[in-house]
PDB file of C-alpha atoms in Angstrom:
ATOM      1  CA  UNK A   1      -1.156 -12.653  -4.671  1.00  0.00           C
ATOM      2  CA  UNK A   2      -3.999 -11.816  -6.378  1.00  0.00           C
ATOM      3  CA  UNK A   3      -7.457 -12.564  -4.621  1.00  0.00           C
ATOM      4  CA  UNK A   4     -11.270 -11.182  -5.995  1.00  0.00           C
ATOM      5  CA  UNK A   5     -13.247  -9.616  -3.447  1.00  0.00           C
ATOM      6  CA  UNK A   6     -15.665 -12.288  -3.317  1.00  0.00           C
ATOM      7  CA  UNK A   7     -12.842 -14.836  -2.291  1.00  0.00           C
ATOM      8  CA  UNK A   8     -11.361 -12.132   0.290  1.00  0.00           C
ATOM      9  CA  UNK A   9     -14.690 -11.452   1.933  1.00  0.00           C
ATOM     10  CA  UNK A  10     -16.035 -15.686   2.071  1.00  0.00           C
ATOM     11  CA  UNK A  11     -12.306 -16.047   4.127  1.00  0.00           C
ATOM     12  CA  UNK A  12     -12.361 -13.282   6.176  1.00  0.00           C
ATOM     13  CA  UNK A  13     -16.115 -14.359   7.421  1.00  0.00           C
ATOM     14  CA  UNK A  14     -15.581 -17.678   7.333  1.00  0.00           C
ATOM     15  CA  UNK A  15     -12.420 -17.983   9.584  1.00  0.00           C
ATOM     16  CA  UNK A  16     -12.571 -19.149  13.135  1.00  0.00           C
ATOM     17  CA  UNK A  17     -12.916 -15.931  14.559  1.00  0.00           C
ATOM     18  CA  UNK A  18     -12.417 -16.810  18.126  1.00  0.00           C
ATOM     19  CA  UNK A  19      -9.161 -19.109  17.481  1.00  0.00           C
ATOM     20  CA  UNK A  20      -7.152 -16.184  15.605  1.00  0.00           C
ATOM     21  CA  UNK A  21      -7.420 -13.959  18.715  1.00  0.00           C
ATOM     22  CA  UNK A  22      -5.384 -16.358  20.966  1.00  0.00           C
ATOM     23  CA  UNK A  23      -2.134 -16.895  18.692  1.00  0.00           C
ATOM     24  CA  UNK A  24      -0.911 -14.103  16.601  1.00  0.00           C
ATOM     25  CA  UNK A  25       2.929 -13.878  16.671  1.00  0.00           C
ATOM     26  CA  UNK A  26       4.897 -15.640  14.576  1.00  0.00           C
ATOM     27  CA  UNK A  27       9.031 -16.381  13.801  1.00  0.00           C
ATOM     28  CA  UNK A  28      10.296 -12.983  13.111  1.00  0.00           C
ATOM     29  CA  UNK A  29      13.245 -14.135  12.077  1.00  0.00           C
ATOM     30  CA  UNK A  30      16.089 -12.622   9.792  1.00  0.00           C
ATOM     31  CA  UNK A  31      18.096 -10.751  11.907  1.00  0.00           C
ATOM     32  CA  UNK A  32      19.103  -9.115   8.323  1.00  0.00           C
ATOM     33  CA  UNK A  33      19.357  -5.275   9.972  1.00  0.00           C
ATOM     34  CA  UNK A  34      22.821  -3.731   8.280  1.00  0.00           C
ATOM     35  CA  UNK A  35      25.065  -2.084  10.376  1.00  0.00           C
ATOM     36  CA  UNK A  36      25.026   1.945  10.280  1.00  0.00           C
ATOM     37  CA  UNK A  37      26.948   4.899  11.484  1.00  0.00           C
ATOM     38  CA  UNK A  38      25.684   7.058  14.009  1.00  0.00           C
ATOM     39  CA  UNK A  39      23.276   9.509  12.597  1.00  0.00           C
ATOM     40  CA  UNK A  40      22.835  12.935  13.982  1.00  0.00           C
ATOM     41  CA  UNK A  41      19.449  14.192  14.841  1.00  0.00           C
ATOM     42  CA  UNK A  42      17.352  16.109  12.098  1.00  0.00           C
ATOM     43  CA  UNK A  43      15.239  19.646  13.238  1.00  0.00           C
ATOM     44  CA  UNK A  44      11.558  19.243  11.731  1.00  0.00           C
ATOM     45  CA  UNK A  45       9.890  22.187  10.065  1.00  0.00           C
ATOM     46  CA  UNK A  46       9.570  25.487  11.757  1.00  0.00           C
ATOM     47  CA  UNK A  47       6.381  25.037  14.201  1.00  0.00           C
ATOM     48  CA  UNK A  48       5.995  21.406  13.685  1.00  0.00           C
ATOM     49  CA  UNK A  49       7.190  18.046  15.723  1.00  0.00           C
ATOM     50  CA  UNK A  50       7.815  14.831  14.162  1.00  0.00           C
ATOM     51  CA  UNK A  51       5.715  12.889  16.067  1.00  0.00           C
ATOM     52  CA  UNK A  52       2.312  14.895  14.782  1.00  0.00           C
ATOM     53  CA  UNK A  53       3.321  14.045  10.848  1.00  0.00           C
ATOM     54  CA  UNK A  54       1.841  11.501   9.345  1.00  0.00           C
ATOM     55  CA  UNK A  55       1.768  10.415   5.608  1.00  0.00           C
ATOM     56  CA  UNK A  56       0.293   7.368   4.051  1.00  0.00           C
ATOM     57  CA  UNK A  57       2.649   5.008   2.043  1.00  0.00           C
ATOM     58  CA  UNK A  58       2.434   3.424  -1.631  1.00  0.00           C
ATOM     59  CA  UNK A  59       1.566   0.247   0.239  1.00  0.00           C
ATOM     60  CA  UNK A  60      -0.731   1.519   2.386  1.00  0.00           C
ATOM     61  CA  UNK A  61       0.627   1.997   6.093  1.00  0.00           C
ATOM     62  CA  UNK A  62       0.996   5.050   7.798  1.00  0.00           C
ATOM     63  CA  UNK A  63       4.443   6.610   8.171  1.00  0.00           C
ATOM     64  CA  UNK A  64       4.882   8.752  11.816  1.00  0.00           C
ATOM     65  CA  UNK A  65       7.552  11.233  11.551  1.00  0.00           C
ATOM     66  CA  UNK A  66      10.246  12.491   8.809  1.00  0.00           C
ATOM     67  CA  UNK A  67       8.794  11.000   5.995  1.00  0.00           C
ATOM     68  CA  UNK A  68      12.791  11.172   4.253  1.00  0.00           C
ATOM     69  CA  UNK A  69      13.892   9.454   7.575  1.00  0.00           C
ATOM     70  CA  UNK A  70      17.110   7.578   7.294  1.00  0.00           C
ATOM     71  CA  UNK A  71      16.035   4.629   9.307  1.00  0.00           C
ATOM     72  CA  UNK A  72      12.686   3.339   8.373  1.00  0.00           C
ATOM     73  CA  UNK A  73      10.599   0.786  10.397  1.00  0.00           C
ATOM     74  CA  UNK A  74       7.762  -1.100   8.951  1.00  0.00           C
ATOM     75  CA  UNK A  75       5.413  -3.093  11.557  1.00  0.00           C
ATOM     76  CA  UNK A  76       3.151  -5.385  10.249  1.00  0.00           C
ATOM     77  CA  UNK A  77       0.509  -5.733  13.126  1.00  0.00           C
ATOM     78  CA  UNK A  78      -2.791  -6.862  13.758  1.00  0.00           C
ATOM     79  CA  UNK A  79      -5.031  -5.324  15.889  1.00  0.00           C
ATOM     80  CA  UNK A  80      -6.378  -7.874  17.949  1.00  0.00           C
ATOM     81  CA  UNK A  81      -3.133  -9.286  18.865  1.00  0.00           C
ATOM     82  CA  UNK A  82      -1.925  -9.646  21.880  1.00  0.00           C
ATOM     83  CA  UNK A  83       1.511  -9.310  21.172  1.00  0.00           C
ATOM     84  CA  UNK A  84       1.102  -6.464  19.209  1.00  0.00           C
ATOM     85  CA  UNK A  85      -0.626  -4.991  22.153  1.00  0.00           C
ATOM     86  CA  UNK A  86       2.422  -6.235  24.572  1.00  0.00           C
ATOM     87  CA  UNK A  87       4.640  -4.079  22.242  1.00  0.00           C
ATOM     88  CA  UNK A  88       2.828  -1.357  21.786  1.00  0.00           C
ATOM     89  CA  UNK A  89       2.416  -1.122  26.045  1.00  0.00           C
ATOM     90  CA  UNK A  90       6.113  -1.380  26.361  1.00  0.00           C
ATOM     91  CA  UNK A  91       7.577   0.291  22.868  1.00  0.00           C
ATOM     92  CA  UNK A  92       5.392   3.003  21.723  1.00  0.00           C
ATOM     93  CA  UNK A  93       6.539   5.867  23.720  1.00  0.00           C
ATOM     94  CA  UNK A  94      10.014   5.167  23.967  1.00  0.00           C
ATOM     95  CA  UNK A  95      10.193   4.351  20.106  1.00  0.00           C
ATOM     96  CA  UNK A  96       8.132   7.709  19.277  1.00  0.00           C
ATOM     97  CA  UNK A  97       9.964  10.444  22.398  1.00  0.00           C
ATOM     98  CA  UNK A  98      13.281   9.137  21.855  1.00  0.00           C
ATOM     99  CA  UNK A  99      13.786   7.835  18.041  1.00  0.00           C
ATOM    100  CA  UNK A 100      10.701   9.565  16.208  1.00  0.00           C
ATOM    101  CA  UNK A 101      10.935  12.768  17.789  1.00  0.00           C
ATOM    102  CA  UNK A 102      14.773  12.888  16.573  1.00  0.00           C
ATOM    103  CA  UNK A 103      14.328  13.205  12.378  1.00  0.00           C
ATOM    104  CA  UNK A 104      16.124  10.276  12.347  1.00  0.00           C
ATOM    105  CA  UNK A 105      13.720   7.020  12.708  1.00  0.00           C
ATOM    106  CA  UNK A 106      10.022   7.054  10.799  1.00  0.00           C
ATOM    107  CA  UNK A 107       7.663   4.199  12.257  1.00  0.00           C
ATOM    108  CA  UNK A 108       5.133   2.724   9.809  1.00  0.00           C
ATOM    109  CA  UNK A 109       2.315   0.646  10.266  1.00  0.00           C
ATOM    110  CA  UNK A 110       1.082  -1.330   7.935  1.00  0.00           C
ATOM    111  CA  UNK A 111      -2.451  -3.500   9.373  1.00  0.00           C
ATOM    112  CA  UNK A 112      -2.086  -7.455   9.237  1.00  0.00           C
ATOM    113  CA  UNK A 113      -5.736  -8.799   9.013  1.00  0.00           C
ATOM    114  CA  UNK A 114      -6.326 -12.275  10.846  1.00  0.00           C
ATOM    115  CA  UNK A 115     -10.349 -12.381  11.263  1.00  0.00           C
ATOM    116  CA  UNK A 116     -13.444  -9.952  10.815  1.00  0.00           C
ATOM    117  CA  UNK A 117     -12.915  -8.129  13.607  1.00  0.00           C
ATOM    118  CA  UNK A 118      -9.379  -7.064  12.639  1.00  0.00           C
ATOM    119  CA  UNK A 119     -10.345  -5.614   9.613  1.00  0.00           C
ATOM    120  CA  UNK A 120     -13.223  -4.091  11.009  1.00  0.00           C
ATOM    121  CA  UNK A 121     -10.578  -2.665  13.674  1.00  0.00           C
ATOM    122  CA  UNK A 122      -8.244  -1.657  11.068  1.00  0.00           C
ATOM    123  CA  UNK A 123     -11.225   0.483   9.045  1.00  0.00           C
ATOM    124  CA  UNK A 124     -12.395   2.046  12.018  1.00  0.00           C
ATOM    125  CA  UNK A 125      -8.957   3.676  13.079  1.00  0.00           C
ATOM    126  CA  UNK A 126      -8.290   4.844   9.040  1.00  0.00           C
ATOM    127  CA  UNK A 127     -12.006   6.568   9.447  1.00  0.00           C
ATOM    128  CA  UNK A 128     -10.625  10.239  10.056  1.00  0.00           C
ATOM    129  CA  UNK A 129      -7.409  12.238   9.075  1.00  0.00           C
ATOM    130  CA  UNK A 130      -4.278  10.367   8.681  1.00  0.00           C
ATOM    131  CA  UNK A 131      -2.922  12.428  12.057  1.00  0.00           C
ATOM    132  CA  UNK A 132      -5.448   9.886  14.496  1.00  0.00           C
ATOM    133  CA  UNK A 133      -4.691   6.545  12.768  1.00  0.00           C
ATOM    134  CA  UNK A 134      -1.417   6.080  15.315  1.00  0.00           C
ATOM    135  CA  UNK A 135      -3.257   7.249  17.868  1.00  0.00           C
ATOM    136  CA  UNK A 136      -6.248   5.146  17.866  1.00  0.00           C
ATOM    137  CA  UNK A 137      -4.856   2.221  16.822  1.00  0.00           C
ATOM    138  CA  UNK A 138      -2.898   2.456  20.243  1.00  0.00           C
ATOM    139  CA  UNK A 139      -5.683   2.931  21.717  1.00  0.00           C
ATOM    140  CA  UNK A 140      -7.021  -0.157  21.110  1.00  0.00           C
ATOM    141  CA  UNK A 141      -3.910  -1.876  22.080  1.00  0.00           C
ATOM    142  CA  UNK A 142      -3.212  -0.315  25.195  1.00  0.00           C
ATOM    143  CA  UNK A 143      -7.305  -1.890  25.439  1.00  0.00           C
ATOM    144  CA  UNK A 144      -6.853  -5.230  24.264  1.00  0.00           C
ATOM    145  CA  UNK A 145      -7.434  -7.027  27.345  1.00  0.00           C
ATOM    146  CA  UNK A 146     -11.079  -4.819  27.935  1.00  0.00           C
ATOM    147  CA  UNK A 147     -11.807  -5.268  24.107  1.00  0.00           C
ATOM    148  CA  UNK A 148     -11.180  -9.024  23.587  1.00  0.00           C
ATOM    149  CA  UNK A 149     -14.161 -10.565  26.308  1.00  0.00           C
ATOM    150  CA  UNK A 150     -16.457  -7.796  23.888  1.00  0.00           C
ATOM    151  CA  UNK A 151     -14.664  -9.281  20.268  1.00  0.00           C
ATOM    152  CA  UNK A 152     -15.720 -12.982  21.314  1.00  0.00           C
ATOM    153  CA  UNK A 153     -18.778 -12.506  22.718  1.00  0.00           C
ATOM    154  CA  UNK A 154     -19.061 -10.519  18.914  1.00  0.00           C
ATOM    155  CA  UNK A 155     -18.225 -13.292  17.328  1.00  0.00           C
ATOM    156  CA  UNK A 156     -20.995 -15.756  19.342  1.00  0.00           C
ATOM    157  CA  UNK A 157     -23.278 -13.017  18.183  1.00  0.00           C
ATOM    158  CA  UNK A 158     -22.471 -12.893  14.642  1.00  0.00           C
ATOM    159  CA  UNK A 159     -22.226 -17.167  13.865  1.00  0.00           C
ATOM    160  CA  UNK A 160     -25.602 -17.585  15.579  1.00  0.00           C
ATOM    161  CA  UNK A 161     -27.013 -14.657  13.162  1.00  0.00           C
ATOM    162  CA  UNK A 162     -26.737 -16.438   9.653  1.00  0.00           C
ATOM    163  CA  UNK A 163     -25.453 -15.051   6.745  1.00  0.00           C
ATOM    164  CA  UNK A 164     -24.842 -10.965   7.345  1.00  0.00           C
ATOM    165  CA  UNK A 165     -26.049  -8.712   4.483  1.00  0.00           C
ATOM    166  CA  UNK A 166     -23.686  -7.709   2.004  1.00  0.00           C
ATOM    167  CA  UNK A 167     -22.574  -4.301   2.490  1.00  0.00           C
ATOM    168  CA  UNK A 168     -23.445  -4.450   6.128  1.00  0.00           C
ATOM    169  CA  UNK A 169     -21.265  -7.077   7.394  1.00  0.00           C
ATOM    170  CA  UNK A 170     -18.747  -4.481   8.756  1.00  0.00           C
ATOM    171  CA  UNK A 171     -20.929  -2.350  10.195  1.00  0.00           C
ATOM    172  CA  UNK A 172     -22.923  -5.275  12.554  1.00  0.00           C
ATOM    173  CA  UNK A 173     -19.925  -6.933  12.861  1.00  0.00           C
ATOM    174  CA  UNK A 174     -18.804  -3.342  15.241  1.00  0.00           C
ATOM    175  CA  UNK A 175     -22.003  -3.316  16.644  1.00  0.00           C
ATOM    176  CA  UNK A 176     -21.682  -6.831  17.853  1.00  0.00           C
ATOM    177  CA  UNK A 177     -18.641  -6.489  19.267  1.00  0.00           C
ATOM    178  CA  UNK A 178     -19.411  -3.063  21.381  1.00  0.00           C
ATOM    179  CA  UNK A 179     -16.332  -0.916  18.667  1.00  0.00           C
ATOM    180  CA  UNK A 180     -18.898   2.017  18.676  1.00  0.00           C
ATOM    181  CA  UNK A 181     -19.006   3.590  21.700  1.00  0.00           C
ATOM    182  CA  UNK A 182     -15.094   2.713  22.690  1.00  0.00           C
ATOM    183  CA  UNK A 183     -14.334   4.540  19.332  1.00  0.00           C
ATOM    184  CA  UNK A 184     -17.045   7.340  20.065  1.00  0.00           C
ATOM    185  CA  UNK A 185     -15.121   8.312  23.657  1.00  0.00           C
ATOM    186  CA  UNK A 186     -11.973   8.626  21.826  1.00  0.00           C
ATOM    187  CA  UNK A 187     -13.856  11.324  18.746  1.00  0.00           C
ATOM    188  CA  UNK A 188     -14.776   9.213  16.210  1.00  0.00           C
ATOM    189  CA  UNK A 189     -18.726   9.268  16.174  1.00  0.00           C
ATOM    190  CA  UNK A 190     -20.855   5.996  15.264  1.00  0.00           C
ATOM    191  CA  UNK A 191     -22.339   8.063  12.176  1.00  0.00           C
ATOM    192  CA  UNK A 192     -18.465   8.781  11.101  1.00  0.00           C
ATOM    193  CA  UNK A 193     -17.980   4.660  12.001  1.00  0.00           C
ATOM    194  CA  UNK A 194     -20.569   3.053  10.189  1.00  0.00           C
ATOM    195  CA  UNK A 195     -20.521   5.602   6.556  1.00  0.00           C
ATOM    196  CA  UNK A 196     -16.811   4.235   7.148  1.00  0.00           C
ATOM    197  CA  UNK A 197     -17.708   0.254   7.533  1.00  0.00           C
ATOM    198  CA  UNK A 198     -20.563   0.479   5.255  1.00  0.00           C
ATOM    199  CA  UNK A 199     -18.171   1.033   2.058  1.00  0.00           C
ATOM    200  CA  UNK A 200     -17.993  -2.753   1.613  1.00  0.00           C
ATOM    201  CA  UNK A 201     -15.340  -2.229  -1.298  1.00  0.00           C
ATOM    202  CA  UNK A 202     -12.467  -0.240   0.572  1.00  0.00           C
ATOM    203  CA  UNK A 203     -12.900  -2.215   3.988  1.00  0.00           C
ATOM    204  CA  UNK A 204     -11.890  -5.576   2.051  1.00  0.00           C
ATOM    205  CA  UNK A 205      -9.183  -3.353  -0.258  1.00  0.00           C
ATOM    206  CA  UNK A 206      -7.349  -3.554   3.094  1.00  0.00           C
ATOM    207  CA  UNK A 207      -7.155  -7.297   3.227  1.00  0.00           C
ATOM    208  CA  UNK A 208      -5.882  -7.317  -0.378  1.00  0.00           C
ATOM    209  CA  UNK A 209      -3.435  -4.882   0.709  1.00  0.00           C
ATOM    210  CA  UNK A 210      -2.286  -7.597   3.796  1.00  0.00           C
ATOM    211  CA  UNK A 211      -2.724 -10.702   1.744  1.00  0.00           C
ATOM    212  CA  UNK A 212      -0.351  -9.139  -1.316  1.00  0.00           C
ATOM    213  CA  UNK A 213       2.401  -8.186   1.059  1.00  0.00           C
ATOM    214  CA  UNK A 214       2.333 -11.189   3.729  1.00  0.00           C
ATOM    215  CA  UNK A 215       3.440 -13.213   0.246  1.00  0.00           C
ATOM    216  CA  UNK A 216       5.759 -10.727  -0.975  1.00  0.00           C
ATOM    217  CA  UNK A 217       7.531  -9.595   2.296  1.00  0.00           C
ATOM    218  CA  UNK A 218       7.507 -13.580   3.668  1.00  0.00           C
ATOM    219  CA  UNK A 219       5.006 -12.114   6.507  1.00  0.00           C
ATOM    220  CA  UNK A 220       3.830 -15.215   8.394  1.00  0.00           C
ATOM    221  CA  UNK A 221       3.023 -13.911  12.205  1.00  0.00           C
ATOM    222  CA  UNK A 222       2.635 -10.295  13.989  1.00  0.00           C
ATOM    223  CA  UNK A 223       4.222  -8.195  14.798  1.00  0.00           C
ATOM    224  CA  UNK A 224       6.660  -8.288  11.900  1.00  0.00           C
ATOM    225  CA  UNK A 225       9.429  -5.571  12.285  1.00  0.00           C
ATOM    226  CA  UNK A 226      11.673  -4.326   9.394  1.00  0.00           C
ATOM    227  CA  UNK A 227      14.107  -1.730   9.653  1.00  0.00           C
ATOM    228  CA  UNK A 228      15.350  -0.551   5.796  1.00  0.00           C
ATOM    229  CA  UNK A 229      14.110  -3.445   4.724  1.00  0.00           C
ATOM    230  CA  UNK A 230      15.836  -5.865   6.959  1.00  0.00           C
ATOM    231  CA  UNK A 231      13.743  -8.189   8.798  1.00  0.00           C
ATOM    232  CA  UNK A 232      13.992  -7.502  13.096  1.00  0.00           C
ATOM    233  CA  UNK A 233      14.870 -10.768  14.617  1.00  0.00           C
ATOM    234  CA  UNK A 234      12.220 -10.558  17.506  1.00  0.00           C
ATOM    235  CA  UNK A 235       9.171  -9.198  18.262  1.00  0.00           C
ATOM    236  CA  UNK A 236       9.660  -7.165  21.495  1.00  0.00           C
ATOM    237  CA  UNK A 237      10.628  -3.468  22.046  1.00  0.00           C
ATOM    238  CA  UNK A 238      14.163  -4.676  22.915  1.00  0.00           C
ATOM    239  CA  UNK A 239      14.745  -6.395  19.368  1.00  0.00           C
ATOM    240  CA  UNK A 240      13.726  -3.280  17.788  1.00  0.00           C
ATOM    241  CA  UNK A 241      15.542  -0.983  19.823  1.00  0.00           C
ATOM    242  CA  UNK A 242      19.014  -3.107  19.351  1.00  0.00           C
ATOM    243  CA  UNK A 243      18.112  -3.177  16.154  1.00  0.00           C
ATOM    244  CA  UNK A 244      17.621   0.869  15.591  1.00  0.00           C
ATOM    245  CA  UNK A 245      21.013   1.329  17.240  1.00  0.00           C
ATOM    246  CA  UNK A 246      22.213  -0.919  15.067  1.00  0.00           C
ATOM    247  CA  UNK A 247      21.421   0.859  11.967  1.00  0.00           C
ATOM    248  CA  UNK A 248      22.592   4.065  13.077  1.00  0.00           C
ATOM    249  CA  UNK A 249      19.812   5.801  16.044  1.00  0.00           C
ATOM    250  CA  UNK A 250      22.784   6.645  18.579  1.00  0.00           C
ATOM    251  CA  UNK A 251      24.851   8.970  19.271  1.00  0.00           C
ATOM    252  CA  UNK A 252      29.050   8.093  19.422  1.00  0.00           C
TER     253      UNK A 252
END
């Protein structure tokens, strides 16, 4: 799919902001995860653990753990979903002490946009080293519930204010909904936040980057899980963890 800026930025303001926060996940579907051998655990480097390597992908996400990984998840998540959110509560810690930790099982995330905030979510936890993108994105899911009364009172805010100015849009659109100081009491400063926001051009690059691969990967709701390229049927930690054991993360 190829989209202009222009067009990416009129949708992205233009959707009902409010309405995308309540239903986010979708038919997972597939089921399409092959059958693997056991696969025995793989030491990191000297000095280093898995779970504190991070690399970023030709399509964008961020890879936690081996980066040559014989089983590879790919979520597709937005950050303002609740489901997301119920997976990440549940999943994340298991998924990173017991598969990511082993060499065996790299976790990727790649950011689903559904409305303003989202995006302005998703450039906000890329603003820093790759190493804090996992990190804070949990953050704000393990938040959700404290962070969504702030998002649609943000979104009151911002349709009452008229048309935002251009290369600004991100940066109010934070302010509005309170992202500043939860980001600033977990290290990333509201200076760091808004030179981040303001760069118009590379916020909205992440959109292209979800609206390309939603049509190529057949991405219709979050979270989307693959694991080697086979679609996760589900969207709970359970359905992924079957599905890692399927493909080969367990011992005989």
């Amino acid at each position: 799919m190829t989209t202009s800026p222009k067009r990416l930025a009129y949708s992205i303001f233009a959707a009902p902001i409010a309405l995308a926060l309540a239903a986010c996940s979708g038919d997972a579907g597939g089921g399409a995860v092959e059958e693997g051998d056991p696969i025995a655990s793989i030491e990191a480097p000297e000095g280093q653990a898995w779970t504190d390597m991070v690399e970023v992908s030709e399509y964008g996400g961020y890879v936690l753990g081996n980066p040559d990984a014989p089983i590879k998840i790919v979520e597709y998540a937005s950050l303002t979903c609740p489901a997301c959110a119920a997976f990440t509560q549940e999943g994340a810690e298991p998924l990173k002490q017991n598969y990511v930790s082993t060499g065996v099982v790299s976790y990727e995330i790649r950011n689903a946009v559904l409305n303003m905030f989202d995006l302005t979510l998703a450039a906000m936890v890329r603003c820093g080293p790759d190493e804090v993108y996992h990190p804070l994105s949990d953050q704000v899911w393990y938040n959700l519930a404290a962070l969504q009364p702030q998002i649609q009172q943000g979104a009151q805010t911002l349709q009452t204010a008229g048309e935002l100015p251009e290369g600004q849009r991100f940066v109010l659109a934070a302010d509005a909904a309170g992202f500043y100081d939860f980001f600033a009491q977990r290290g990333l400063s509201r200076d760091q936040a808004a030179a981040c926001l303001s760069d118009t051009e590379n916020v909205l690059a992440i959109d292209e980057l979800w609206q390309e691969q939603a049509e190529e990967f057949g991405v219709q709701g979050t979270p989307t899980f693959f694991v080697n390229g086979g679609r996760v049927d589900g969207i709970t930690w359970a359905n992924l963890e079957e599905a890692l054991q399927r493909a080969g993360a367990r011992t005989e």
